[in-house]
Coordinates of C-alpha atoms and ligand atoms in Angstrom, one line a residue:
M266 CA 14.2 1.5 4.0
T267 CA 11.0 3.6 3.4
L268 CA 13.2 6.6 3.7
K269 CA 15.8 5.6 1.2
G270 CA 17.6 9.1 -0.2
K271 CA 15.6 11.2 2.1
H272 CA 17.3 14.0 3.6
I273 CA 15.6 15.2 7.1
V274 CA 16.5 18.1 9.1
L275 CA 15.9 17.3 12.6
G276 CA 15.7 20.2 15.2
I277 CA 16.3 19.6 18.7
T278 CA 15.2 22.0 21.2
G279 CA 15.4 22.3 25.5
S280 CA 13.0 19.9 26.5
I281 CA 13.4 16.9 28.8
A282 CA 11.9 15.0 26.1
A283 CA 15.5 15.7 23.7
Y284 CA 16.1 12.3 25.1
K285 CA 14.2 10.4 22.7
A286 CA 15.5 12.4 19.5
A287 CA 18.4 9.9 19.7
S288 CA 15.7 7.1 19.2
L289 CA 14.0 9.5 16.8
T290 CA 17.7 9.7 14.8
R291 CA 18.3 6.2 14.7
L292 CA 14.8 5.1 13.6
L293 CA 14.8 7.5 10.6
I294 CA 18.4 6.7 9.7
K295 CA 17.5 2.8 9.9
A296 CA 14.4 3.5 7.5
G297 CA 16.8 4.7 5.0
A298 CA 17.2 8.8 5.8
E299 CA 20.4 10.9 5.9
V300 CA 19.7 13.2 9.0
Q301 CA 21.1 16.6 10.0
I302 CA 20.6 17.6 13.6
V303 CA 20.1 21.0 14.3
I304 CA 20.0 21.7 18.1
T305 CA 19.4 25.0 20.2
P306 CA 21.6 25.8 22.7
A307 CA 18.9 24.8 25.5
G308 CA 18.7 21.2 23.6
K309 CA 22.3 20.6 24.2
E310 CA 21.4 21.0 27.7
F311 CA 19.5 17.7 27.4
I312 CA 21.6 15.8 25.1
T313 CA 24.9 15.9 23.9
P314 CA 25.8 16.5 20.2
V315 CA 28.3 13.8 20.4
T316 CA 25.6 11.1 20.7
L317 CA 23.8 12.8 17.7
S318 CA 26.8 13.2 15.5
A319 CA 27.8 9.6 16.0
L320 CA 24.1 8.4 15.1
T321 CA 23.8 10.8 12.0
G322 CA 27.7 10.7 11.0
K323 CA 27.2 14.5 10.6
A324 CA 28.5 17.4 12.8
V325 CA 25.6 19.0 14.8
V326 CA 24.8 22.6 13.8
S327 CA 24.2 24.4 16.5
E328 CA 25.9 27.8 16.2
F329 CA 25.6 30.3 13.4
F330 CA 29.5 30.0 12.9
T331 CA 32.0 27.4 14.6
A332 CA 33.9 29.2 17.3
N333 CA 37.6 27.8 16.2
D334 CA 37.8 28.7 12.8
G335 CA 34.7 31.0 12.2
T336 CA 33.0 28.3 9.2
W337 CA 29.7 29.7 8.7
H338 CA 26.9 27.2 8.7
S339 CA 24.4 28.0 6.2
H340 CA 20.5 27.6 7.4
V341 CA 19.7 28.5 3.6
D342 CA 21.7 25.8 2.3
L343 CA 20.2 23.5 4.8
G344 CA 16.3 24.7 3.8
L345 CA 17.5 23.6 0.1
W346 CA 18.8 20.7 1.1
A347 CA 15.7 19.0 2.9
D348 CA 12.9 17.1 2.0
L349 CA 11.7 17.5 5.3
M350 CA 12.0 19.1 8.3
I351 CA 11.1 17.5 11.9
I352 CA 11.2 19.8 15.0
A353 CA 11.1 17.1 17.8
P354 CA 10.9 18.1 20.5
A355 CA 9.5 21.4 20.0
T356 CA 9.1 23.6 23.3
A357 CA 6.4 26.1 24.1
S358 CA 9.3 28.6 23.4
T359 CA 10.4 27.5 20.1
L360 CA 6.6 27.4 19.1
G361 CA 6.5 31.1 19.8
K362 CA 9.5 32.4 18.2
M363 CA 8.7 30.0 14.9
A364 CA 5.4 31.3 15.0
N365 CA 6.5 34.8 14.9
G366 CA 10.0 34.9 13.4
I367 CA 11.9 35.3 16.4
A368 CA 15.6 34.1 14.6
D369 CA 17.7 34.6 17.5
N370 CA 18.9 31.0 16.9
M371 CA 20.3 28.7 14.3
L372 CA 17.2 26.4 14.2
I373 CA 14.9 29.3 13.9
T374 CA 16.6 30.5 10.9
T375 CA 16.7 27.3 9.5
Y376 CA 13.3 26.6 10.0
L377 CA 12.5 30.5 8.6
S378 CA 14.9 29.2 4.9
M379 CA 12.8 25.7 4.9
K380 CA 11.9 25.3 1.3
A381 CA 10.2 21.6 2.4
P382 CA 7.6 20.7 4.5
V383 CA 7.5 20.9 8.4
V384 CA 6.3 18.7 11.1
I385 CA 6.3 19.5 14.6
A386 CA 6.2 17.6 17.6
P387 CA 5.5 19.7 20.7
A388 CA 6.9 18.6 24.2
M389 CA 5.8 20.4 27.3
D390 CA 4.3 20.7 31.0
L391 CA 0.4 20.2 30.8
D392 CA -0.3 23.9 31.6
M393 CA 2.0 25.1 29.4
F394 CA 0.6 23.2 26.5
A395 CA -3.1 24.2 27.3
H396 CA -1.8 28.2 27.8
P397 CA -4.0 30.1 25.3
S398 CA -0.6 31.6 24.0
T399 CA 0.4 27.8 23.1
T400 CA -3.1 27.1 21.6
R401 CA -2.6 30.3 19.2
N402 CA 0.8 29.8 18.1
I403 CA 0.4 26.0 17.4
E404 CA -2.9 27.6 15.0
I405 CA -0.6 30.3 13.5
L406 CA 1.8 27.1 12.7
R407 CA -0.9 25.2 11.3
S408 CA -1.6 28.0 9.4
Y409 CA 1.6 28.7 7.8
G410 CA 1.0 24.8 6.5
N411 CA 3.4 23.3 9.3
I412 CA 2.2 19.9 10.4
I413 CA 1.6 19.4 14.4
I414 CA 2.0 15.9 15.9
E415 CA 0.3 16.3 18.8
P416 CA 1.5 15.2 21.9
A417 CA 0.2 12.0 24.0
A418 CA -1.4 12.5 27.3
G419 CA 0.3 10.5 30.2
E420 CA 3.1 11.1 33.0
L421 CA 5.0 14.1 32.6
A422 CA 8.6 14.5 33.7
S423 CA 7.1 17.0 36.5
H424 CA 5.3 13.9 37.1
L425 CA 1.7 15.5 36.7
I426 CA -0.6 13.7 34.2
G427 CA -1.9 15.3 31.4
K428 CA -1.2 16.1 27.9
G429 CA 2.5 17.4 26.9
R430 CA 4.6 14.3 26.3
M431 CA 6.3 14.4 22.9
E432 CA 5.0 11.4 20.6
E433 CA 7.0 8.5 21.0
P434 CA 9.5 8.2 18.0
E435 CA 8.1 4.9 16.5
K436 CA 5.0 6.9 15.8
I437 CA 6.6 9.8 14.5
T438 CA 8.7 7.5 12.5
A439 CA 5.5 6.1 10.8
F440 CA 4.1 9.2 10.3
V441 CA 7.3 10.4 8.3
E442 CA 6.7 7.1 6.5
E443 CA 3.3 7.8 5.8
F444 CA 4.0 11.3 4.7
F445 CA 6.3 10.4 2.2
E446 CA 4.3 7.6 1.0
K447 CA 1.2 9.9 0.4
Q448 CA 3.6 12.6 -0.9
E449 CA 4.2 10.7 -3.9
S450 CA 1.3 8.7 -4.3
L451 CA 0.0 10.7 -7.1
S452 CA 3.6 11.5 -8.9
K453 CA 3.3 11.6 -12.4
K454 CA -0.4 11.9 -12.7
K455 CA -2.0 14.8 -14.4
I456 CA -5.2 16.1 -12.7
L457 CA -7.3 18.9 -14.2
I458 CA -9.4 20.6 -11.4
T459 CA -12.2 23.4 -11.8
A460 CA -12.8 25.4 -8.9
G461 CA -15.1 28.5 -8.3
P462 CA -17.9 30.5 -9.6
T463 CA -18.9 31.9 -13.2
Y464 CA -19.9 34.9 -14.2
E465 CA -22.1 35.3 -17.2
K466 CA -21.7 38.9 -18.1
L467 CA -25.2 41.2 -18.8
D468 CA -23.6 44.3 -19.6
P469 CA -19.8 45.7 -19.1
V470 CA -20.3 46.4 -15.3
R471 CA -22.9 43.4 -14.2
F472 CA -22.4 39.9 -14.1
I473 CA -25.0 36.9 -13.1
G474 CA -23.0 34.7 -10.9
N475 CA -23.2 32.8 -7.6
Y476 CA -21.6 32.6 -3.9
S477 CA -18.9 29.8 -4.9
S478 CA -15.6 30.8 -2.8
G479 CA -13.4 28.2 -4.7
K480 CA -12.1 27.5 -1.1
M481 CA -13.2 23.8 -2.2
G482 CA -11.4 23.4 -5.4
F483 CA -8.3 25.4 -4.1
A484 CA -7.7 22.8 -1.2
L485 CA -8.3 20.0 -3.7
A486 CA -5.8 21.4 -6.3
E487 CA -2.9 21.8 -3.2
E488 CA -3.8 18.5 -1.8
C489 CA -3.0 16.7 -5.2
A490 CA 0.0 18.9 -6.3
G491 CA 1.3 18.2 -2.1
R492 CA 0.8 14.3 -3.5
G493 CA 3.2 14.8 -6.6
A494 CA 0.5 15.2 -9.4
E495 CA 0.7 18.0 -12.0
V496 CA -2.5 19.9 -11.7
I497 CA -4.4 22.3 -14.2
L498 CA -6.4 24.5 -12.0
V499 CA -9.1 26.2 -14.4
A500 CA -10.7 29.3 -11.5
G501 CA -13.5 31.2 -12.2
P502 CA -13.5 34.7 -10.7
V503 CA -12.1 33.9 -6.9
S504 CA -9.8 35.9 -4.5
L505 CA -7.9 33.2 -3.5
K506 CA -3.7 32.6 -4.3
T507 CA -2.3 29.4 -4.9
D508 CA 1.7 29.3 -5.3
H509 CA 2.3 25.3 -5.2
P510 CA 5.0 25.0 -8.1
N511 CA 2.9 21.8 -9.2
I512 CA -0.2 23.8 -9.7
T513 CA -0.6 25.6 -12.9
R514 CA -3.8 28.2 -12.6
V515 CA -5.7 29.0 -15.6
N516 CA -8.3 31.6 -15.0
V517 CA -11.5 32.5 -16.6
E518 CA -14.5 34.1 -16.1
S519 CA -17.6 32.5 -17.8
A520 CA -19.1 29.2 -18.0
E521 CA -18.1 29.0 -21.8
E522 CA -14.2 29.8 -21.1
M523 CA -14.5 27.4 -18.3
Y524 CA -15.5 24.7 -20.8
N525 CA -13.0 25.5 -23.4
A526 CA -9.9 26.0 -21.0
S527 CA -11.0 22.4 -19.8
V528 CA -11.9 20.5 -22.8
N529 CA -8.5 21.9 -23.9
V530 CA -6.7 19.9 -21.3
F531 CA -8.4 17.0 -20.6
P532 CA -7.0 14.6 -23.2
N533 CA -3.8 14.5 -21.6
M534 CA -5.2 14.4 -18.0
D535 CA -5.4 11.1 -16.1
A536 CA -8.5 12.7 -13.8
A537 CA -10.5 15.4 -13.6
I538 CA -12.5 16.9 -10.7
L539 CA -15.0 19.4 -11.5
C540 CA -16.1 21.5 -8.4
A541 CA -16.7 24.6 -9.8
A542 CA -20.2 26.0 -9.8
V543 CA -21.0 26.6 -13.1
A544 CA -23.6 28.8 -14.4
D545 CA -26.5 26.7 -16.2
Y546 CA -27.4 29.7 -18.1
R547 CA -26.0 32.8 -19.9
P548 CA -27.6 36.0 -20.8
K549 CA -28.7 35.7 -24.6
E550 CA -27.3 39.0 -25.6
Q551 CA -24.5 41.0 -23.8
A552 CA -25.1 44.8 -23.7
S553 CA -22.3 46.6 -25.4
E554 CA -23.4 49.7 -22.9
K555 CA -24.3 49.9 -19.5
M556 CA -28.5 48.7 -19.4
K557 CA -30.3 51.8 -18.2
R558 CA -33.3 51.7 -15.6
N559 CA -36.2 53.1 -17.5
G560 CA -38.6 52.1 -14.5
E561 CA -40.4 49.2 -16.4
E562 CA -40.2 45.4 -16.0
L563 CA -37.1 43.6 -17.6
N564 CA -37.1 40.1 -18.8
L565 CA -33.9 38.5 -19.4
L566 CA -33.4 35.9 -21.7
L567 CA -31.4 33.2 -20.9
V568 CA -29.9 30.7 -22.9
P569 CA -28.5 27.0 -21.5
N570 CA -24.4 26.8 -20.8
K571 CA -22.7 23.7 -21.8
D572 CA -22.5 20.9 -19.3
I573 CA -18.5 20.6 -18.6
A574 CA -18.8 17.4 -16.5
A575 CA -21.0 15.7 -19.4
S576 CA -18.8 16.8 -22.1
L577 CA -15.8 15.5 -20.2
G578 CA -17.9 12.2 -19.4
G579 CA -18.4 12.3 -23.4
M580 CA -14.9 12.4 -23.9
K581 CA -13.8 9.8 -21.3
K582 CA -11.0 7.6 -22.1
D583 CA -10.2 4.2 -20.2
G584 CA -8.4 5.1 -17.3
Q585 CA -9.3 8.3 -17.0
R586 CA -11.7 9.4 -13.8
L587 CA -14.1 11.6 -13.8
I588 CA -15.3 13.4 -10.3
G589 CA -18.0 15.5 -10.0
F590 CA -19.6 17.5 -7.0
A591 CA -23.2 17.9 -6.5
L592 CA -25.2 20.3 -4.0
E593 CA -28.7 19.6 -3.9
T594 CA -31.4 20.9 -1.9
K595 CA -33.6 17.9 -1.8
D596 CA -33.4 14.4 -3.0
E597 CA -29.6 14.8 -2.6
T598 CA -28.8 10.9 -2.9
Q599 CA -31.4 10.1 -5.7
N600 CA -30.0 13.5 -7.9
A601 CA -26.4 12.7 -7.5
L602 CA -27.0 8.8 -8.6
K603 CA -28.6 10.3 -11.5
K604 CA -25.7 12.6 -12.2
I605 CA -23.0 10.2 -12.2
E606 CA -25.1 8.5 -14.9
K607 CA -26.0 11.4 -16.9
K608 CA -22.6 12.8 -16.6
N609 CA -20.8 9.8 -16.8
L610 CA -18.9 10.2 -13.8
D611 CA -16.9 7.6 -11.7
F612 CA -17.6 9.6 -8.2
I613 CA -19.5 12.3 -7.4
V614 CA -19.0 14.4 -3.9
L615 CA -22.4 15.5 -2.5
N616 CA -22.4 18.2 -0.5
S617 CA -25.6 19.6 1.1
L618 CA -26.9 22.6 1.9
N619 CA -29.1 21.5 4.7
D620 CA -25.5 20.8 7.0
S621 CA -24.3 23.8 9.0
G622 CA -21.0 25.1 8.1
A623 CA -21.0 23.2 4.9
G624 CA -20.7 24.5 1.3
F625 CA -20.2 27.9 -0.3
Q626 CA -17.7 30.4 1.2
Y627 CA -17.2 28.4 4.6
D628 CA -14.0 26.9 5.6
T629 CA -15.1 23.8 6.2
N630 CA -17.7 20.8 4.8
K631 CA -19.7 18.0 5.2
I632 CA -19.8 15.6 2.5
S633 CA -20.6 12.2 1.2
I634 CA -18.5 10.6 -1.6
L635 CA -21.1 8.5 -4.2
S636 CA -19.4 5.9 -6.2
R637 CA -20.9 4.6 -9.9
N638 CA -21.3 1.3 -8.6
G639 CA -23.6 2.1 -5.7
D640 CA -21.1 2.6 -2.8
R641 CA -21.6 5.3 -0.6
K642 CA -19.2 6.8 2.1
D643 CA -20.3 9.4 4.8
F644 CA -18.3 12.0 6.4
G645 CA -18.4 14.4 9.4
L646 CA -17.8 18.2 9.4
K647 CA -14.0 18.9 8.5
S648 CA -11.7 21.7 7.3
K649 CA -11.8 21.9 3.4
K650 CA -8.0 20.5 3.6
E651 CA -9.2 17.5 5.3
V652 CA -12.3 17.1 3.2
A653 CA -9.8 17.4 0.1
S654 CA -7.6 14.9 1.4
D655 CA -10.5 12.6 2.2
I656 CA -12.0 13.1 -1.7
I657 CA -8.2 12.3 -3.0
T658 CA -7.9 9.0 -1.3
E659 CA -11.3 7.9 -1.9
T660 CA -11.2 8.9 -5.4
L661 CA -8.0 8.8 -7.2
A662 CA -5.4 7.0 -4.2
Ligands
C5P92 O1 -26.0 19.6 -12.7 P1 -25.2 20.2 -11.9 O2 -25.2 21.5 -11.9 O3 -25.8 19.8 -10.4 O4 -24.3 19.3 -11.8 C1 -22.9 19.4 -10.9 C2 -21.7 19.0 -11.3 O5 -21.3 19.3 -12.5 C3 -20.3 19.8 -10.8 O6 -19.3 18.9 -10.8 C4 -20.1 21.1 -11.7 O7 -18.7 21.3 -11.4 C5 -20.5 20.4 -12.8 N1 -21.2 21.2 -13.9 C6 -20.4 21.2 -15.0 N2 -20.8 22.3 -16.1 C7 -21.6 22.7 -16.1 C8 -22.7 22.6 -14.9 C9 -22.1 21.7 -13.8 O8 -18.9 20.8 -15.2 N3 -22.4 23.7 -16.8

């Protein structure tokens, strides 16, 4: 009963694969879930609501109103009730409506009101699936945070062979079980994450900074929060947003502010991931007025900042995990291993500036994870969201 107590809204649309929705419903219920079906008018042409309500023990929702007594079906209530929405099968038309907010049926209004994560299993003919419009709609839905279960390749209802078959109900159920397992894997854990650059002020209008965008740290914060952790995200000056309810954001500017915020909360944390690109030095003096040009050489005297990672490493208690990052331009492995020792880290994530698409500003990254006991795992170029998932799975799971 891996899905015991889970509320799942299953959206069914007008594809021949709708017949598989009955098995999917049965499997989800067998695993312990409560399932509420929402079906489009076209979906009802492929599978009858009677079959589905007999399986779920609940009336199938399809229209905004029940014709005979005018009862209003609240898509808003369904959006709040659900722990997960699955749309399987999802036709090209439904994908397009979801991507563009065309709320002309109960399934789409439910989707737009959904507070829970949404998993989509497309099903259509191979040419429809390969059409750029479908590709674009899927990309848009991914950008909303929806999860796509890619269709499988094989013989289609048209007898053509290609990619477009809805994934099998057993596989979708296994995916859902794993999803919930992962979602709760860090529940009750408290995690500190530092992200972004720091700005070290020279005068009221200038600073010494770096190119860090904060994207990797924010992706890590979202990933931890998505797995149930309570996250404190200490963020340097970045233009990123996060609205996950499990994330408490503390905005800082300088390394000193980041140090204070981090040291303050670390004793109550289960782990800290130090992803920020912290300035090693700050100007000794900060001019109170804008510095004027006088045509001569200007010497800036810099003094070292405190190393947040090393300080937390010194405070670390049994059971607390500390994960650092290293961005090296040469002797990467050797330097990364030295840092593990020096800063008393448990793991270090190495990202190289030598790989194109990896590092500052990019949406992708390529990492290796080195552990204290000498293990090393190398990963390929992936989105920062996927990289975040790999890091959490390797270091905290
Ligand atoms: O020594 P280096 O700056 O290369 O170490 C990188 C790691 O140390 C990163 O995890 C970074 O967030 C952290 N660090 C820190 N405080 C500093 C400098 C680096 O926490 N002042």
